[in-house]
Coordinates of C-alpha atoms in Angstrom, one line a residue:
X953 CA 0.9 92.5 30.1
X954 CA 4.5 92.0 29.2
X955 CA 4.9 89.3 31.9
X956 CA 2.0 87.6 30.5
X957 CA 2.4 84.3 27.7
X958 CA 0.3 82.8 25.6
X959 CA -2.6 82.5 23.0
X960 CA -5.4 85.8 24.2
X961 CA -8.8 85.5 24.2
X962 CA -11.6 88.3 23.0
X963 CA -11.3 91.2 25.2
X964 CA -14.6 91.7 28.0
X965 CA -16.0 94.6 29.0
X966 CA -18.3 95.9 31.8
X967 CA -19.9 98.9 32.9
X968 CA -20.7 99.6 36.9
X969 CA -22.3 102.4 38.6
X970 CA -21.0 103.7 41.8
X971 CA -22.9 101.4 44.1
X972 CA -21.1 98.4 42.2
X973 CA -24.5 97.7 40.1
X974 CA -23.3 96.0 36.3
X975 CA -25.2 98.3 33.8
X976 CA -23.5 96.6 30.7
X977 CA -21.4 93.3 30.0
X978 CA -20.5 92.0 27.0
X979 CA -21.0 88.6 27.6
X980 CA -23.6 87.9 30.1
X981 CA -27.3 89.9 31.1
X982 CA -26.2 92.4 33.4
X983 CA -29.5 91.6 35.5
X984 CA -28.2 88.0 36.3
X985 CA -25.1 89.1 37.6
X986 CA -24.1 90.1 40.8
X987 CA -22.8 93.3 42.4
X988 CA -19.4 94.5 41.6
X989 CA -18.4 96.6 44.7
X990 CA -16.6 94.3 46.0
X991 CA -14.2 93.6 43.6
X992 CA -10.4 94.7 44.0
X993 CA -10.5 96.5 40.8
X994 CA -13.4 98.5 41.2
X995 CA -12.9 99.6 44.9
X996 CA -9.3 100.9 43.7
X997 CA -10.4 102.3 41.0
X998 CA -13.2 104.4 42.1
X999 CA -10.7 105.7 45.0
X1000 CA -7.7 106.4 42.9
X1001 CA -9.3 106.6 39.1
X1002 CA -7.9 103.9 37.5
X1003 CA -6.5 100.2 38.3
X1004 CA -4.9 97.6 37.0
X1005 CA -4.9 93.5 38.1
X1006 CA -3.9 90.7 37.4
X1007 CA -6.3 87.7 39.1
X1008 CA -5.0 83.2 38.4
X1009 CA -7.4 80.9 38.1
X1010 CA -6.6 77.5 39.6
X1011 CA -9.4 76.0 38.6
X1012 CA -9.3 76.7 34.8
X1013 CA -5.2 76.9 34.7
X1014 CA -6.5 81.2 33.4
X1015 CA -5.1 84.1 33.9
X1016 CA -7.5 87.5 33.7
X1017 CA -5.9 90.8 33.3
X1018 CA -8.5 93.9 34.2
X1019 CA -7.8 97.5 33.9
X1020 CA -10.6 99.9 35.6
X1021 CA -11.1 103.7 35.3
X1022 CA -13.8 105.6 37.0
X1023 CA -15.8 107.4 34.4
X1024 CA -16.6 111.3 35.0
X1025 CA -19.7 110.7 36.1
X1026 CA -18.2 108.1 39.0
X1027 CA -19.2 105.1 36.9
X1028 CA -16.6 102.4 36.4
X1029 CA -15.7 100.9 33.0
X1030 CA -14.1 97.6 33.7
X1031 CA -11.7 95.7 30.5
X1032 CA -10.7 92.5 31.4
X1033 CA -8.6 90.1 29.4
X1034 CA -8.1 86.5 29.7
X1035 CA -4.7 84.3 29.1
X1036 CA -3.7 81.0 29.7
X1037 CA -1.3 79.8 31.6
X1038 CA 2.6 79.0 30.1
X1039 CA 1.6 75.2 31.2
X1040 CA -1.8 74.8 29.1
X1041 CA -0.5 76.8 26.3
X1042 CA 2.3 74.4 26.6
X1043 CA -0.2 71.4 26.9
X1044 CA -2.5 73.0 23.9
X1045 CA 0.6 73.5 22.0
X1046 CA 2.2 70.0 22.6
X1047 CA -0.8 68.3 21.6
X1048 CA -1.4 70.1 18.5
X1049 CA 2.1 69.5 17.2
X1050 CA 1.5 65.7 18.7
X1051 CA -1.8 65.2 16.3
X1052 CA 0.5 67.0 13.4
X1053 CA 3.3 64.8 13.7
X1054 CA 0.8 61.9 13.8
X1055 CA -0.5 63.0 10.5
X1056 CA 2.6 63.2 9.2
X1057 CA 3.8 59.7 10.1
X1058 CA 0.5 58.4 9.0
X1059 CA 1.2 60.1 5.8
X1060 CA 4.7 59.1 5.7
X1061 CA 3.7 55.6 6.5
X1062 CA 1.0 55.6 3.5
X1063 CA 3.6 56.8 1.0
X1064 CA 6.4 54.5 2.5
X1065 CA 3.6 51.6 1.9
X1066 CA 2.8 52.7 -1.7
X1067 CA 6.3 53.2 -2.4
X1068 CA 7.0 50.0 -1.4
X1069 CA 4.1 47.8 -2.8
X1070 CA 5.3 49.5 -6.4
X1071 CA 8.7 48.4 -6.1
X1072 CA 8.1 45.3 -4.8
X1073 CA 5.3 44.2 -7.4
X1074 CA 7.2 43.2 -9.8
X1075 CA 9.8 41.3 -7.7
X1076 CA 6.9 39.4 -6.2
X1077 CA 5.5 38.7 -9.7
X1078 CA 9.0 37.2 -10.6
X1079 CA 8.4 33.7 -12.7
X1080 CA 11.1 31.7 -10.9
X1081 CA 10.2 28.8 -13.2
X1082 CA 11.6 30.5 -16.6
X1083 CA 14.1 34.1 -14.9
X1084 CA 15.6 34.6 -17.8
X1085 CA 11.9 36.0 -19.3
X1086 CA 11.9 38.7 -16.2
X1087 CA 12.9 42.4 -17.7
X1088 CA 12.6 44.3 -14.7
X1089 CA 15.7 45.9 -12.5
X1090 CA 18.9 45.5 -14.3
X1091 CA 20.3 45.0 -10.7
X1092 CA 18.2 41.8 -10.7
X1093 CA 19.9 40.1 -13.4
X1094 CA 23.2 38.8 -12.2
X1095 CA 20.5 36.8 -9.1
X1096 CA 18.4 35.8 -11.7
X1097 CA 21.0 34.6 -14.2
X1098 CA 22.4 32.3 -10.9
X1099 CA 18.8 31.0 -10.2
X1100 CA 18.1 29.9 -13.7
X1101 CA 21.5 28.4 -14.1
X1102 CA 20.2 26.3 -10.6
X1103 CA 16.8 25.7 -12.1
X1104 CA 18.6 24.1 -15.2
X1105 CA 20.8 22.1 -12.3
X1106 CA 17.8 20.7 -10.2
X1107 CA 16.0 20.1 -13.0
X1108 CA 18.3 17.3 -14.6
X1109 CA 18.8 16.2 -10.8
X1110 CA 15.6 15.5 -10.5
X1111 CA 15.0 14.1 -14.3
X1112 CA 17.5 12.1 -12.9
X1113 CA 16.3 10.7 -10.1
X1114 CA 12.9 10.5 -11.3
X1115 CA 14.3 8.2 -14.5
X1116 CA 16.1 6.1 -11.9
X1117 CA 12.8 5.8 -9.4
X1118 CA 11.1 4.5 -12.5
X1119 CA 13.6 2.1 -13.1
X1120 CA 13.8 1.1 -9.6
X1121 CA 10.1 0.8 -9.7
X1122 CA 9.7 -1.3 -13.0
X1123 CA 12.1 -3.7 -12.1
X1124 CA 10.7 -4.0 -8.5
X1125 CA 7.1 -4.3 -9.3
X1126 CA 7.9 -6.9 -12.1
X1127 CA 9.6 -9.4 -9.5
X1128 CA 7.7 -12.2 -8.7
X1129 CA 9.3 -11.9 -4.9
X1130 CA 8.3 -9.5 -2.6
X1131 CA 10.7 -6.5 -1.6
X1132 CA 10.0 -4.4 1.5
X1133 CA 12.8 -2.0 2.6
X1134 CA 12.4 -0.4 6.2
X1135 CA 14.3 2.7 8.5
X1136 CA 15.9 1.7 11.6
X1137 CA 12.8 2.5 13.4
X1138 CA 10.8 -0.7 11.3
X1139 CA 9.1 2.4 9.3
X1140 CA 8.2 0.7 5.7
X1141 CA 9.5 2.9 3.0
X1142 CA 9.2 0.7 0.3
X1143 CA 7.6 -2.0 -0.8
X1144 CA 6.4 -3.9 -4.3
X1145 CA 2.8 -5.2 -5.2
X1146 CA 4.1 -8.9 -4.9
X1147 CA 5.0 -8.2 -1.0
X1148 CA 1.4 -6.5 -0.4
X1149 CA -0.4 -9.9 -2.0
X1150 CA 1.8 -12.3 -0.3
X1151 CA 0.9 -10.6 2.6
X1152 CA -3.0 -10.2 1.1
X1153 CA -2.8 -6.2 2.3
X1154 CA -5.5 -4.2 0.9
X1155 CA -4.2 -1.4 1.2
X1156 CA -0.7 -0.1 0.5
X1157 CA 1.1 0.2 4.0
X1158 CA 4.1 2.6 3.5
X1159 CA 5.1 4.4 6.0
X1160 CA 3.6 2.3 9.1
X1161 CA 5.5 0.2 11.0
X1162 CA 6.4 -3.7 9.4
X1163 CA 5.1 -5.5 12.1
X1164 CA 1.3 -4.2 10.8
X1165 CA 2.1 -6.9 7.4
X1166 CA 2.8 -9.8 10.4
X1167 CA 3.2 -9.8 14.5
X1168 CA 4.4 -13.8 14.9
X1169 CA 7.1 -14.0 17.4
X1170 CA 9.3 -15.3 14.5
X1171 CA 8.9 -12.2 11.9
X1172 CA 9.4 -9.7 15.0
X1173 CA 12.7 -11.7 15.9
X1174 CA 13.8 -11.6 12.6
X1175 CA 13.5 -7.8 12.0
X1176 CA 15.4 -7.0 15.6
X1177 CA 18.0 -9.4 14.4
X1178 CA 18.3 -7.9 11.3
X1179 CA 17.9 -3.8 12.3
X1180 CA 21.0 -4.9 15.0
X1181 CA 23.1 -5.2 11.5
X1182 CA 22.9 -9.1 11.2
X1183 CA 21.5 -11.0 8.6
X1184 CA 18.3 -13.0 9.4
X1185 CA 16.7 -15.7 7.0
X1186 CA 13.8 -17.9 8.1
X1187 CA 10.5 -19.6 7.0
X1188 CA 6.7 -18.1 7.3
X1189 CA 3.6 -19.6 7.2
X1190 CA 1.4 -16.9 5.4
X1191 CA -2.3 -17.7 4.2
X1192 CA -1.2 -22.0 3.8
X1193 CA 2.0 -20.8 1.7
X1194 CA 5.6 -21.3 2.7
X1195 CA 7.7 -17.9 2.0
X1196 CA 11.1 -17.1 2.8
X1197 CA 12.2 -14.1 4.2
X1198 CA 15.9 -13.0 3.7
X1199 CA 17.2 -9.9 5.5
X1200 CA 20.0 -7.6 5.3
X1201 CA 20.8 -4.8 7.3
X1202 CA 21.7 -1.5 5.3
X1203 CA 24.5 0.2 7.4
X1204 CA 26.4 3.5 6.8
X1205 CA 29.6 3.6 8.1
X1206 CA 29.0 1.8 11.5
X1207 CA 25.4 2.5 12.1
X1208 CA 22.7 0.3 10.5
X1209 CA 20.1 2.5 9.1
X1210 CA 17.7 0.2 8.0
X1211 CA 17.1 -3.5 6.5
X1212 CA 16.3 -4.8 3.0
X1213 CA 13.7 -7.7 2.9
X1214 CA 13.6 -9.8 0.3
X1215 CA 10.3 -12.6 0.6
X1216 CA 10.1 -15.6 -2.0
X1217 CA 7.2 -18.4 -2.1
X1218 CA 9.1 -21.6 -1.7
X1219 CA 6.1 -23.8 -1.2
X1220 CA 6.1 -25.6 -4.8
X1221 CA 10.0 -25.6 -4.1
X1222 CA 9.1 -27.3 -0.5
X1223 CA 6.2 -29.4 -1.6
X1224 CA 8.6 -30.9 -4.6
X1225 CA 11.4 -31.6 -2.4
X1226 CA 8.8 -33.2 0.1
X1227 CA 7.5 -35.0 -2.8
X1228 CA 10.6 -36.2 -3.7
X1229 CA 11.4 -37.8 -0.4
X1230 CA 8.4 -39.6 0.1
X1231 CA 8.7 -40.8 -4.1
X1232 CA 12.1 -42.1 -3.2
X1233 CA 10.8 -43.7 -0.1
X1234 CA 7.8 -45.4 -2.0
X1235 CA 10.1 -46.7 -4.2
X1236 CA 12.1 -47.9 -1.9
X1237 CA 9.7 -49.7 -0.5
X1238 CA 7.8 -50.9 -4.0
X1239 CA 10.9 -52.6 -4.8
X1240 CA 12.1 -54.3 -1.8
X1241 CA 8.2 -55.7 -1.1
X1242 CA 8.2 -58.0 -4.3
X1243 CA 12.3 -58.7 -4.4
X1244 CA 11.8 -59.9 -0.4
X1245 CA 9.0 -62.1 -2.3
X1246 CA 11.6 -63.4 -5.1
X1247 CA 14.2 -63.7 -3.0
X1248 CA 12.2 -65.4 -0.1
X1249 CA 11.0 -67.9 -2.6
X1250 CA 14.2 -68.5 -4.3
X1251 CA 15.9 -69.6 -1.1
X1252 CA 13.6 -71.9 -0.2
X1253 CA 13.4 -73.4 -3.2
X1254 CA 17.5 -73.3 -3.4
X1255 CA 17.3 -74.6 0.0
X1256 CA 15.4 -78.2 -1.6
X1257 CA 12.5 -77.2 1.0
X1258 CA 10.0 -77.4 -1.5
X1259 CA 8.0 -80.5 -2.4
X1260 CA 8.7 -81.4 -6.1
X1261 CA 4.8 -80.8 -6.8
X1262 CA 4.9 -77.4 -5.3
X1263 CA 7.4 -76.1 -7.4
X1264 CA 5.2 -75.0 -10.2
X1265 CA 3.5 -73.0 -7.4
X1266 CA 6.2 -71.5 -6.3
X1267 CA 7.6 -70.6 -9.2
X1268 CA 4.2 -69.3 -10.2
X1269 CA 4.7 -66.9 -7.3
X1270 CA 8.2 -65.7 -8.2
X1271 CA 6.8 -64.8 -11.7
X1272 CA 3.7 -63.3 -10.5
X1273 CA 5.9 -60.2 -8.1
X1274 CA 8.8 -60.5 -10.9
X1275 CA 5.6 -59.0 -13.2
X1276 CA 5.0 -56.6 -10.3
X1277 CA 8.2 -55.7 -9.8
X1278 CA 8.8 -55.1 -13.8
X1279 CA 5.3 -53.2 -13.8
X1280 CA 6.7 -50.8 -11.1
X1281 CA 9.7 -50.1 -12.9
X1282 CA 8.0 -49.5 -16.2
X1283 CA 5.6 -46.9 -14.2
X1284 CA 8.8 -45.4 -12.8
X1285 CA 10.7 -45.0 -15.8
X1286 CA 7.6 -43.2 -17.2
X1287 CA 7.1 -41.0 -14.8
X1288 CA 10.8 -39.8 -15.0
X1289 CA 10.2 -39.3 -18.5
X1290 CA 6.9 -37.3 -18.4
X1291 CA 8.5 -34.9 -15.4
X1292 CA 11.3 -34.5 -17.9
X1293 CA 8.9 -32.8 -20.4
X1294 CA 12.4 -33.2 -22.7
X1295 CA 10.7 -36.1 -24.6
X1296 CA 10.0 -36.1 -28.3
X1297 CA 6.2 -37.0 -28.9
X1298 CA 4.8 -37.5 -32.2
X1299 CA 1.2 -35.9 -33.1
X1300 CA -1.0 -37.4 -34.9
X1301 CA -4.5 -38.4 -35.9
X1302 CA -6.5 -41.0 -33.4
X1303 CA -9.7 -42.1 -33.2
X1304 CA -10.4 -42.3 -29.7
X1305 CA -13.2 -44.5 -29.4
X1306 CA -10.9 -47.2 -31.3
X1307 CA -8.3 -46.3 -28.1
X1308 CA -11.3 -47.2 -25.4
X1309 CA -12.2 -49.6 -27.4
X1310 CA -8.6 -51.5 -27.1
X1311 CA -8.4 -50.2 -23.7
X1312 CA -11.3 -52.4 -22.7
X1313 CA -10.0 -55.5 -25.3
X1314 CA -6.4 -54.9 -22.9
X1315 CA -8.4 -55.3 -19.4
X1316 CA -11.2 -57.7 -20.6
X1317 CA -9.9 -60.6 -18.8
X1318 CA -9.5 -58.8 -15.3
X1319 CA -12.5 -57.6 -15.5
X1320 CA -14.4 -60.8 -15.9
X1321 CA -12.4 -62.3 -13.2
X1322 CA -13.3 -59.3 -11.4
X1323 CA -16.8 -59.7 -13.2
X1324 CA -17.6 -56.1 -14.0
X1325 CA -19.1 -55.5 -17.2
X1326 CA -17.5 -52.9 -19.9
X1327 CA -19.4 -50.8 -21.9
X1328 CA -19.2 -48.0 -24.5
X1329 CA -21.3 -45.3 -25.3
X1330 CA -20.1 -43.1 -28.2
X1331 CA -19.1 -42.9 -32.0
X1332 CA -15.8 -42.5 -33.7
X1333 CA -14.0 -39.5 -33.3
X1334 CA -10.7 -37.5 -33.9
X1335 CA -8.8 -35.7 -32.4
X1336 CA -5.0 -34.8 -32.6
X1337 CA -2.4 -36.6 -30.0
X1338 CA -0.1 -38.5 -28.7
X1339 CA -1.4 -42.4 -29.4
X1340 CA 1.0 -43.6 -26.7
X1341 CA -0.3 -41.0 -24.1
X1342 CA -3.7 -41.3 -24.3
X1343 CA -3.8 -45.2 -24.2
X1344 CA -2.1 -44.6 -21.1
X1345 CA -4.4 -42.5 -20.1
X1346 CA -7.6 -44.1 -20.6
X1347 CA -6.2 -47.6 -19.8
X1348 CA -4.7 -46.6 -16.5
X1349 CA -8.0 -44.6 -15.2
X1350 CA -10.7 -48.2 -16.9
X1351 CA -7.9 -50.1 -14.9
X1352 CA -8.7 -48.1 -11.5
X1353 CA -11.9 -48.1 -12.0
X1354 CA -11.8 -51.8 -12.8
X1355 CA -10.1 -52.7 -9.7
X1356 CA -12.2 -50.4 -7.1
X1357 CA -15.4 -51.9 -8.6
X1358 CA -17.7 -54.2 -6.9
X1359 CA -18.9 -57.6 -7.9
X1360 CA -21.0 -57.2 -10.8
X1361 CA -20.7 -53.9 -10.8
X1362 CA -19.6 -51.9 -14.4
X1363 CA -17.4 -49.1 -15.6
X1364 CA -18.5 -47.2 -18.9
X1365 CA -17.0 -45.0 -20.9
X1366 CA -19.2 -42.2 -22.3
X1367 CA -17.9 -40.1 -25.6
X1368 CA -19.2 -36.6 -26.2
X1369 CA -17.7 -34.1 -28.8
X1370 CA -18.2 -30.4 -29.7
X1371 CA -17.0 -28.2 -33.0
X1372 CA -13.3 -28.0 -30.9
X1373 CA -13.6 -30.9 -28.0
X1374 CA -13.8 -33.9 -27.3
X1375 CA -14.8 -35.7 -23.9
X1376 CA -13.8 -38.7 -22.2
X1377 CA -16.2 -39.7 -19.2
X1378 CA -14.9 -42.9 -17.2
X1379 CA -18.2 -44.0 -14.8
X1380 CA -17.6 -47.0 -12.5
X1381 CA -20.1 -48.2 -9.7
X1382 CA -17.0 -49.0 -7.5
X1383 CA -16.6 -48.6 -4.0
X1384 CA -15.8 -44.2 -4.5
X1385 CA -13.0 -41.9 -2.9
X1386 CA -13.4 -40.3 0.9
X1387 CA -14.0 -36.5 0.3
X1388 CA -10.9 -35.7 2.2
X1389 CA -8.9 -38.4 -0.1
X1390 CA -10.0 -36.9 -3.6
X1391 CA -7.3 -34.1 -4.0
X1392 CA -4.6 -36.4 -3.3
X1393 CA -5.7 -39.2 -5.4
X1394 CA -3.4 -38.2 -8.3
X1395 CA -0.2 -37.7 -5.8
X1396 CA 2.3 -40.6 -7.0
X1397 CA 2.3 -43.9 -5.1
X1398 CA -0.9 -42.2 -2.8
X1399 CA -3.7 -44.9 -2.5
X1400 CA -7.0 -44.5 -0.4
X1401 CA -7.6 -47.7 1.4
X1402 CA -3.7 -49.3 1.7
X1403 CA -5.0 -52.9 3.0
X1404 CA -7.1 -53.2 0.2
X1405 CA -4.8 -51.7 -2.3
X1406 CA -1.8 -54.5 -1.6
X1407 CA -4.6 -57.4 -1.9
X1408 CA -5.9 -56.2 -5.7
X1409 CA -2.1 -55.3 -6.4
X1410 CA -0.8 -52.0 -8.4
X1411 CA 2.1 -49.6 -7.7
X1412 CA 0.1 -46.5 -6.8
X1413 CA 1.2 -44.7 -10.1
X1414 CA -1.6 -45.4 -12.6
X1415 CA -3.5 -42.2 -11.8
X1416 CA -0.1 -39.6 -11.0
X1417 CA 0.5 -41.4 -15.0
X1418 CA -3.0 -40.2 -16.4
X1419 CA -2.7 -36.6 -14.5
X1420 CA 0.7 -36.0 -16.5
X1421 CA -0.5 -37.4 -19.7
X1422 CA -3.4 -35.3 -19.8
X1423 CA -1.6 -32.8 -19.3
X1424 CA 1.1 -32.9 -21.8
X1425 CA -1.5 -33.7 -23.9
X1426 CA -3.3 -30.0 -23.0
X1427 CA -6.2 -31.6 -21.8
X1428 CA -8.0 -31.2 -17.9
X1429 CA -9.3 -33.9 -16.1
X1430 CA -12.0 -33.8 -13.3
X1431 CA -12.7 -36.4 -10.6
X1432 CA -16.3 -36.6 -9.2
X1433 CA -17.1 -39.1 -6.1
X1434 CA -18.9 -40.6 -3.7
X1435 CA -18.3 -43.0 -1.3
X1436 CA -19.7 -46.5 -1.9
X1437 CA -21.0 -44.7 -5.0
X1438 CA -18.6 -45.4 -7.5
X1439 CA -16.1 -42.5 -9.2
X1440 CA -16.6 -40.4 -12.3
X1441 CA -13.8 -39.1 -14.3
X1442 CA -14.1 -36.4 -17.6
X1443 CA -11.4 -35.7 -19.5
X1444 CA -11.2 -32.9 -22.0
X1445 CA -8.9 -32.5 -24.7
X1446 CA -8.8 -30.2 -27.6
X1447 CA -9.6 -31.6 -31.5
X1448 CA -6.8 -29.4 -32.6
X1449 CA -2.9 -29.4 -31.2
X1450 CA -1.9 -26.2 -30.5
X1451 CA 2.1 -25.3 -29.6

């Protein structure tokens, strides 16, 4: 017993006759069990009275202790006591202080977790927007005094930069050019609503790439050459304008990060200048055609080639381009004037049916040589003008339609008014404009049929005159067509100047 270790169990006992026969057990039916003479215990103890034993069980890691004494009447009374081994109490021990330390670190995690969770809650619930407000851990307060005085820091910063993004973004979007600024890697990062619509984008594009806005050869050319830290300038044809596209690379310290694009529609600028050119050139040649004439004339006459007879003739011929060269400088000179927009006008009251009226007395005599008749359909009415500008006006387009009639053809003029307008519809039965000539036909010195237009004379002026007149005067004039036809043209004009 004293060698034994461990946790007991409930002590057994057994009674056995002499034959080895169980006549009592105290935890199984003695009928079911087998005979007992056999056993170590009994043998020994019926020969010598009494016996003690120890038997291992490998099977169930047990040890059983028995202790037999033979009876007086030769029976056997058997105890038997079973341990377990030092290894399973070990094991059984282990594992129970295993499950308790478990529980334990379970707990301990729980509370730890708790613990936690309350400290933590209000540090979690901080308002990082507004610290000074926070009451909590006076340990807290020195960090929290340092993030609001940051708060207050960033905040102007970005006040700051916010003011001077709107500022940016005012005067940006305001520009009449476009403005597109890109990365190195042709990334848009910026760009204004005048760049999307010269480019008619949709959509706003920022952040893709600026070769999405245009992929010509030219454009892509122009953005290397400019992203390589040179400066690149250069005409595009966008959507039948003419824009120019000045870049600039953007470098820090010797790396170019990116490119400022600045784009600007040059096409009135472009069509002036060609304008200009070709006004100067028809000028030109306007002036030398009828001077050759004089000139031509003069010399021979000089010369004493000329029959005495013949003289009248010719000198009838010298007048005649001297008129056409005086005509065309009178034309000129008030052209300059009306593209000058400096002059001085006077406003007044006219009655423009009086104006057709001495419109018509002006060109009476060219038209009966032309023999087209001249008519007018209207009352008096008022309006407030310029007198001078709106003789021109109507004289110059009866005039036109006076020399692109046909013979016996007619040219009426056709007067209309409202509460505020007034409407001045020139009709002739003329020979009409090509479709493809009728937006050009108030271009200066620009004349349909050229042949025709040097044998009925004219410097090519009258109608770029009538297109600025109405026009100064606040009026809109429309042309109407056919060819082979005749031409119809309405002027409107308001009964009331208004600066």
């Amino acid at each position: 017993l004293v060698s034994t270790v461990g946790q007991t169990t409930a002590n057994r006992i057994t009674l056995v006759d002499s034959a080895g026969k169980v006549l009592y057990d105290s935890e199984e039916d003695p009928e079911t069990m087998e005979n007992h003479a056999s056993r170590p215990e009994f043998i020994e103890a019926r020969e010598n009275g009494s016996c003690e034993m120890v038997r291992y069980s490998e099977t169930l890691s047990r040890q059983t202790f028995y202790y037999a004494v033979r009876l007086d009447n030769g029976e056997i009374l058997r105890v038997a006591r079973t341990t377990d081994s030092v290894f399973k109490t070990l094991f059984s021990g282990t594992l129970i202080l295993g499950v308790v330390l478990l529980l334990v670190l379970l707990f301990t995690i729980y509370i730890i977790t708790v613990q936690t969770n309350k400290i933590m809650e209000p540090i979690n619930e901080l308002d990082l927007e507004h610290p000074e407000e926070n009451k909590i851990y006076e340990e807290l307060s020195p960090l929290l005094g340092k993030i609001h005085k940051q708060n207050r820091q960033i905040q102007k910063q970005l006040e700051l930069a916010k003011q001077q993004q709107e500022e940016f973004s005012l005067i940006t979007e305001n520009m009449q050019e476009g403005l597109i600024v890109i990365d190195r890697y042709t990334m848009i990062l910026s760009a204004n609503s005048s760049a999307w619509n010269l480019f008619r984008v949709d959509k706003v594009c920022q952040g893709e790439s600026v070769y999405c806005l245009d992929r010509a050869e030219d454009f892509r050319h122009a953005i290397e050459q400019v992203l390589s830290g040179e400066h690149a300038e250069l005409i595009l044809k966008l959507n039948g304008s003419d824009i120019q596209l000045i870049a600039n690379p953007v470098v820090r310290g010797q790396k170019t990060e990116g490119a400022v694009i600045l784009l600007v529609n040059v096409t009135e600028k472009l069509e002036r200048e060609n304008l200009r050119r070709e006004f100067s050139a028809n000028v030109s040649h306007e002036l030398k055609t009828p001077l050759t004439s004089i000139s031509g004339f003069a010399e021979i006459m000089q010369g004493g080639l000329v029959k005495c007879e013949d003289i009248p003739k010719f000198a009838g011929r010298i007048y005649k381009e001297s008129q056409r060269l005086l005509q065309l400088v009178e034309d000129v000179i008030q052209i300059s004037q009306l593209d000058e927009e400096k002059t001085s006008y006077t406003w007044e009251l006219v009655d423009v049916y009086q104006v057709c009226k001495n419109a018509f007395e002006s060109l009476k005599e060219k038209a009966q040589s032309m023999n087209v008749h001249l008519y007018i359909c209207g009352d008096s009415m008022k309006m407030e003008a310029v007198r001078t500008l709106l003789e021109e006006a109507v004289y110059n387009v009866c005039d036109n339609a006076i020399k692109y009639n046909r013979n016996d053809g007619s040219v009426s003029i056709f007067l209309t008014q409202t509460a505020h307008e007034i409407q001045i519809v020139v009709k002739d039965t003329g020979v009409g404009i090509p479709k493809e000539d009728q937006d050009r036909v108030f271009e200066r010195f620009y004349r349909v049929d050229k042949s025709h237009s040097k044998e009925i004379g004219g410097t090519g002026l009258g109608l770029s005159i009538v297109k600025h007149a109405v026009s100064t005067l606040n009026g809109s004039i429309v042309l109407r067509s056919e060819e082979g036809s005749g031409t119809e043209i309405t002027m409107k004009f308001l009964k009331v100047h208004k600066e």
